[in-house]
CSV table of C-alpha atoms and ligand atoms in Angstrom, one decimal:
chain,number,residue,atom,x,y,z
A,1,MET,CA,0.0,0.0,0.0
A,2,SER,CA,1.2,3.6,-0.5
A,3,ASN,CA,2.3,5.7,2.3
A,4,PRO,CA,-0.1,6.4,5.2
A,5,ARG,CA,-2.4,9.3,5.3
A,6,ILE,CA,-2.7,10.3,8.9
A,7,LEU,CA,-4.6,13.2,10.7
A,8,ILE,CA,-3.4,14.0,14.2
A,9,LEU,CA,-5.8,16.0,16.3
A,10,GLY,CA,-5.6,17.6,19.8
A,11,PRO,CA,-5.4,20.9,21.6
A,12,PRO,CA,-2.4,23.2,21.4
A,13,GLY,CA,0.4,21.6,23.4
A,14,ALA,CA,-1.0,18.1,23.1
A,15,GLY,CA,2.3,16.9,21.4
A,16,LYS,CA,1.0,16.9,17.8
A,17,GLY,CA,4.1,18.5,16.4
A,18,THR,CA,6.4,16.4,18.4
A,19,GLN,CA,4.8,13.1,17.4
A,20,SER,CA,4.3,14.1,13.8
A,21,ALA,CA,8.1,14.5,13.5
A,22,ASN,CA,8.4,10.8,14.6
A,23,LEU,CA,5.6,9.8,12.2
A,24,ALA,CA,7.3,11.5,9.3
A,25,GLU,CA,10.6,9.9,10.1
A,26,GLU,CA,9.2,6.4,10.9
A,27,TYR,CA,6.7,6.1,7.9
A,28,GLY,CA,8.4,8.4,5.4
A,29,VAL,CA,5.4,10.7,5.1
A,30,GLU,CA,5.4,14.5,4.8
A,31,HIS,CA,4.7,16.6,8.0
A,32,VAL,CA,2.0,19.0,6.7
A,33,THR,CA,1.5,21.7,9.5
A,34,THR,CA,-0.6,24.8,9.0
A,35,GLY,CA,1.1,26.5,11.9
A,36,ASP,CA,4.6,26.2,10.4
A,37,ALA,CA,3.3,27.2,7.0
A,38,LEU,CA,1.6,30.3,8.5
A,39,ARG,CA,4.5,31.3,10.5
A,40,ALA,CA,6.7,31.1,7.4
A,41,ASN,CA,4.2,33.5,5.7
A,42,LYS,CA,3.1,35.6,8.6
A,43,ASP,CA,3.2,38.7,6.6
A,44,MET,CA,1.6,37.7,3.4
A,45,ASP,CA,-1.1,40.0,2.0
A,46,ILE,CA,-4.5,38.3,2.5
A,47,SER,CA,-6.5,41.5,2.1
A,48,ASP,CA,-8.1,40.4,-1.3
A,49,MET,CA,-9.8,37.5,0.7
A,50,ASP,CA,-12.0,39.9,2.5
A,51,THR,CA,-10.4,39.4,5.9
A,52,GLU,CA,-10.5,41.5,8.9
A,53,TYR,CA,-6.8,42.0,9.0
A,54,ASP,CA,-4.4,42.2,6.1
A,55,THR,CA,-1.9,39.5,7.1
A,56,PRO,CA,-2.0,36.3,9.3
A,57,ARG,CA,0.2,37.9,11.9
A,58,GLU,CA,-2.5,39.7,13.9
A,59,TYR,CA,-4.7,36.6,14.2
A,60,MET,CA,-1.8,34.4,15.3
A,61,GLU,CA,-0.3,36.7,17.9
A,62,ALA,CA,-3.7,37.0,19.6
A,63,GLY,CA,-4.1,33.1,19.3
A,64,ASP,CA,-7.2,33.5,17.1
A,65,LEU,CA,-7.9,31.4,13.9
A,66,VAL,CA,-6.5,32.6,10.6
A,67,PRO,CA,-9.5,32.8,8.1
A,68,ASP,CA,-10.4,29.5,6.5
A,69,ALA,CA,-9.8,30.6,3.0
A,70,VAL,CA,-6.2,31.2,3.7
A,71,VAL,CA,-5.8,28.0,5.5
A,72,ASN,CA,-7.7,25.8,3.2
A,73,ALA,CA,-5.6,26.9,0.2
A,74,ILE,CA,-2.3,26.1,2.0
A,75,VAL,CA,-3.5,22.6,2.9
A,76,GLU,CA,-4.9,21.9,-0.5
A,77,GLU,CA,-1.7,22.7,-2.2
A,78,ALA,CA,0.4,20.8,0.3
A,79,LEU,CA,-1.6,17.6,0.1
A,80,SER,CA,-1.8,17.6,-3.6
A,81,GLN,CA,2.0,17.2,-3.6
A,82,ALA,CA,2.5,14.7,-0.8
A,83,ASP,CA,2.9,11.0,-1.1
A,84,GLY,CA,1.5,10.2,2.3
A,85,PHE,CA,1.3,12.7,5.1
A,86,VAL,CA,0.7,13.6,8.7
A,87,LEU,CA,-1.6,16.5,8.9
A,88,ASP,CA,-1.2,18.6,12.0
A,89,GLY,CA,-3.1,21.8,13.0
A,90,TYR,CA,-5.8,21.3,10.6
A,91,PRO,CA,-8.9,21.1,10.4
A,92,ARG,CA,-9.5,23.5,13.4
A,93,ASN,CA,-13.3,23.9,12.7
A,94,LEU,CA,-16.1,22.1,11.1
A,95,ASP,CA,-15.9,24.1,7.9
A,96,GLN,CA,-12.3,23.2,7.5
A,97,ALA,CA,-13.3,19.6,8.2
A,98,GLU,CA,-15.7,19.7,5.3
A,99,GLN,CA,-13.0,21.3,3.0
A,100,LEU,CA,-10.7,18.3,3.9
A,101,GLU,CA,-13.2,15.7,3.0
A,102,GLY,CA,-13.2,17.1,-0.5
A,103,MET,CA,-9.3,17.1,-0.7
A,104,THR,CA,-8.4,13.6,0.4
A,105,ASP,CA,-9.2,10.3,2.2
A,106,LEU,CA,-7.7,9.4,5.4
A,107,ASP,CA,-6.2,6.1,6.7
A,108,VAL,CA,-6.1,6.8,10.5
A,109,ILE,CA,-7.3,9.7,12.6
A,110,LEU,CA,-5.3,10.2,15.9
A,111,SER,CA,-6.7,12.2,18.7
A,112,LEU,CA,-4.4,13.2,21.6
A,113,SER,CA,-5.9,14.2,24.9
A,114,VAL,CA,-4.3,16.2,27.6
A,115,SER,CA,-5.7,18.1,30.6
A,116,ARG,CA,-5.8,21.9,30.4
A,117,GLU,CA,-3.4,22.7,33.3
A,118,GLU,CA,-0.8,20.4,31.8
A,119,LEU,CA,-1.2,22.1,28.3
A,120,VAL,CA,-0.5,25.5,29.8
A,121,ASP,CA,2.7,24.2,31.4
A,122,ARG,CA,3.6,22.6,28.1
A,123,LEU,CA,3.0,25.6,25.9
A,124,THR,CA,4.7,28.3,28.3
A,125,GLY,CA,7.8,26.1,28.5
A,126,ARG,CA,8.1,25.0,24.9
A,127,ARG,CA,11.1,26.0,22.9
A,128,VAL,CA,11.1,25.7,19.1
A,129,CYS,CA,14.1,25.6,16.6
A,130,ASP,CA,14.2,28.6,14.5
A,131,ASP,CA,15.8,26.4,11.7
A,132,CYS,CA,14.3,23.1,11.5
A,133,GLY,CA,11.1,23.5,13.7
A,134,ALA,CA,12.0,20.8,16.2
A,135,ASN,CA,10.2,21.1,19.5
A,136,PHE,CA,11.7,21.1,23.1
A,137,HIS,CA,10.5,21.9,26.6
A,138,VAL,CA,12.6,23.5,29.2
A,139,ASP,CA,11.6,20.8,31.8
A,140,PHE,CA,9.9,17.9,30.1
A,141,ASN,CA,12.1,17.6,27.0
A,142,PRO,CA,15.1,19.7,27.4
A,143,PRO,CA,17.7,19.9,24.7
A,144,GLU,CA,21.4,18.7,25.4
A,145,ALA,CA,22.7,22.2,25.5
A,146,GLU,CA,20.4,25.1,26.6
A,147,GLY,CA,19.0,27.1,23.7
A,148,VAL,CA,20.6,24.8,21.0
A,149,CYS,CA,18.6,22.4,18.8
A,150,ASP,CA,19.8,18.8,19.3
A,151,GLU,CA,18.8,18.1,15.6
A,152,CYS,CA,20.5,20.8,13.7
A,153,GLY,CA,22.3,23.1,16.0
A,154,GLY,CA,20.0,26.0,15.4
A,155,ASP,CA,18.8,28.5,18.0
A,156,LEU,CA,15.8,27.6,20.1
A,157,ILE,CA,13.1,30.3,20.4
A,158,HIS,CA,10.2,31.0,22.7
A,159,ARG,CA,7.3,31.5,20.3
A,160,GLU,CA,5.6,35.0,20.7
A,161,ASP,CA,2.2,33.3,21.1
A,162,ASP,CA,3.4,30.9,23.8
A,163,ASN,CA,2.7,33.4,26.5
A,164,GLU,CA,0.1,32.7,29.2
A,165,GLU,CA,-2.6,35.1,27.8
A,166,SER,CA,-2.4,33.8,24.2
A,167,VAL,CA,-2.2,30.2,25.3
A,168,ARG,CA,-5.4,30.6,27.4
A,169,ASN,CA,-7.1,32.3,24.4
A,170,ARG,CA,-5.9,29.3,22.1
A,171,LEU,CA,-7.3,26.7,24.5
A,172,ASP,CA,-10.7,28.6,24.5
A,173,VAL,CA,-10.7,28.6,20.7
A,174,PHE,CA,-9.9,24.9,20.8
A,175,ASP,CA,-12.8,24.2,23.1
A,176,GLU,CA,-15.2,26.3,21.0
A,177,ASN,CA,-14.2,25.5,17.5
A,178,THR,CA,-12.0,22.4,17.4
A,179,ALA,CA,-13.4,20.1,20.0
A,180,PRO,CA,-16.5,19.7,17.7
A,181,VAL,CA,-14.2,18.5,15.0
A,182,ILE,CA,-13.2,15.8,17.2
A,183,ASP,CA,-16.7,14.9,18.0
A,184,HIS,CA,-17.3,14.7,14.2
A,185,TYR,CA,-14.8,12.1,13.7
A,186,ASP,CA,-14.9,10.0,16.8
A,187,ASP,CA,-17.4,7.4,15.7
A,188,ARG,CA,-15.4,6.5,12.7
A,189,GLU,CA,-13.8,3.2,12.4
A,190,ASP,CA,-10.4,4.8,11.7
A,191,PHE,CA,-10.5,7.1,14.8
A,192,VAL,CA,-8.1,6.3,17.6
A,193,ALA,CA,-8.1,8.2,20.9
A,194,VAL,CA,-4.6,8.3,22.6
A,195,ASP,CA,-3.8,9.4,26.1
A,196,GLY,CA,-1.5,12.2,25.3
A,197,GLU,CA,-0.5,12.8,29.0
A,198,GLN,CA,1.8,9.8,29.2
A,199,SER,CA,5.5,10.1,28.6
A,200,LEU,CA,6.8,11.0,25.1
A,201,ASP,CA,7.8,7.4,24.5
A,202,ALA,CA,4.5,5.9,25.7
A,203,VAL,CA,2.5,8.2,23.5
A,204,TRP,CA,4.7,7.4,20.5
A,205,SER,CA,4.3,3.6,21.2
A,206,ASP,CA,0.4,3.9,21.2
A,207,ILE,CA,0.5,6.0,18.1
A,208,GLN,CA,2.6,3.4,16.3
A,209,ASP,CA,0.3,0.6,17.4
A,210,ALA,CA,-2.7,2.7,16.0
A,211,VAL,CA,-1.0,3.5,12.6
A,212,ASP,CA,0.0,-0.1,12.1
A,213,ALA,CA,-3.3,-1.4,13.0
A,214,HIS,CA,-5.0,0.8,10.3
A,215,THR,CA,-2.4,0.4,7.5
A,216,ALA,CA,-1.3,-3.1,7.7
J,301,ADP,P1,1.3,20.8,19.6
J,301,ADP,O1,2.0,20.6,18.3
J,301,ADP,O2,0.2,19.8,19.8
J,301,ADP,O3,0.9,22.1,19.9
J,301,ADP,P2,4.0,20.2,20.8
J,301,ADP,O4,4.4,18.8,20.1
J,301,ADP,O5,4.7,21.4,20.2
J,301,ADP,O6,2.4,20.4,20.7
J,301,ADP,O7,4.3,20.0,22.2
J,301,ADP,C1,4.2,21.1,23.2
J,301,ADP,C2,5.1,21.0,24.3
J,301,ADP,O8,5.1,20.0,25.2
J,301,ADP,C3,6.5,21.0,23.7
J,301,ADP,O9,7.4,21.8,24.5
J,301,ADP,C4,6.9,19.5,23.8
J,301,ADP,O10,8.4,19.3,24.1
J,301,ADP,C5,6.2,19.1,25.0
J,301,ADP,N1,5.7,17.8,25.0
J,301,ADP,C6,5.2,17.1,24.0
J,301,ADP,N2,4.8,15.8,24.3
J,301,ADP,C7,4.9,15.7,25.6
J,301,ADP,C8,4.8,14.6,26.5
J,301,ADP,N3,4.3,13.5,26.3
J,301,ADP,N4,5.2,14.9,27.9
J,301,ADP,C9,5.7,16.1,28.2
J,301,ADP,N5,5.9,17.1,27.4
J,301,ADP,C10,5.6,17.0,26.1
J,302,ADP,P1,-0.4,25.3,18.5
J,302,ADP,O1,-0.4,23.8,18.1
J,302,ADP,O2,0.5,25.5,19.5
J,302,ADP,O3,-1.9,25.8,18.7
J,302,ADP,P2,0.1,26.0,15.7
J,302,ADP,O4,1.5,26.1,15.5
J,302,ADP,O5,-0.6,24.8,15.3
J,302,ADP,O6,0.0,26.1,17.4
J,302,ADP,O7,-0.7,27.2,15.3
J,302,ADP,C1,-0.4,28.6,15.5
J,302,ADP,C2,-1.4,29.7,15.0
J,302,ADP,O8,-1.6,29.6,13.7
J,302,ADP,C3,-2.7,29.4,15.7
J,302,ADP,O9,-3.0,30.0,16.9
J,302,ADP,C4,-3.6,30.1,14.6
J,302,ADP,O10,-3.6,31.4,14.7
J,302,ADP,C5,-2.8,29.7,13.3
J,302,ADP,N1,-3.5,28.4,12.7
J,302,ADP,C6,-2.8,27.3,12.5
J,302,ADP,N2,-3.5,26.3,12.0
J,302,ADP,C7,-4.7,27.0,11.7
J,302,ADP,C8,-5.9,26.4,11.1
J,302,ADP,N3,-6.1,25.3,10.7
J,302,ADP,N4,-7.0,27.4,11.0
J,302,ADP,C9,-6.8,28.7,11.3
J,302,ADP,N5,-5.7,29.2,12.0
J,302,ADP,C10,-4.6,28.3,12.1
J,303,ZN,ZN1,16.8,22.5,14.6
């Protein structure tokens, strides 16, 4: 069979980016992530899409959703070029979920769950490589040398939106807009709930079992 098409869902801080990197390496699939794509294009002009702000930046700094038209176009383009993928950060509302249905089929849908207080701790302590996007945590997953990426030697940064105020807003946006997406998928045969509050290795082991069970 061709490479797996994996969707990974969960609130901000659940570990989607971290586990997607494992999936990309283990299964040879592309990591398609709207957050990284938008961060690389924060200042693109979206004013012709009839949006409240002229660039993604304003939405992202506040922790609000970037308008659907912008994000749908990014995902459609990325998926059309991928031979197998792990899709991370999309869909974040029911309209995006409907768009996705017209773009591709999925082999497995993973949903990571983590309690709210743990998410706040994970996000405020997160450090991200400026060069390759690898994720670390000052306490839970520290790099070997402080401030330096283990993967590529790049600088680790504290994302602007990983401050407590933006984090709490993103968790509210998740409850309101994205939790219904999980409810929309959770009775499908290819849906697997994973306890995201376990250790990194235990989560990864559950994820591999789920993907293997649905792609064998
Ligand atoms: P998401 O992409 O879902 O927003 P990340 O993968 O960026 O989440 O993880 C958020 C933060 O939590 C990062 O700092 C990461 O190192 C840390 N983290 C991820 N998984 C775990 C885990 N199982 N236990 C503890 N910390 C974790
Ligand atoms: P996290 O997993 O920590 O929430 P992401 O890197 O996935 O962060 O996303 C960062 C920001 O990018 C979001 O707060 C939002 O502003 C924007 N964004 C990412 N994906 C989407 C999406 N599918 N729809 C709308 N906005 C998005
Ligand atoms: Zn790096």
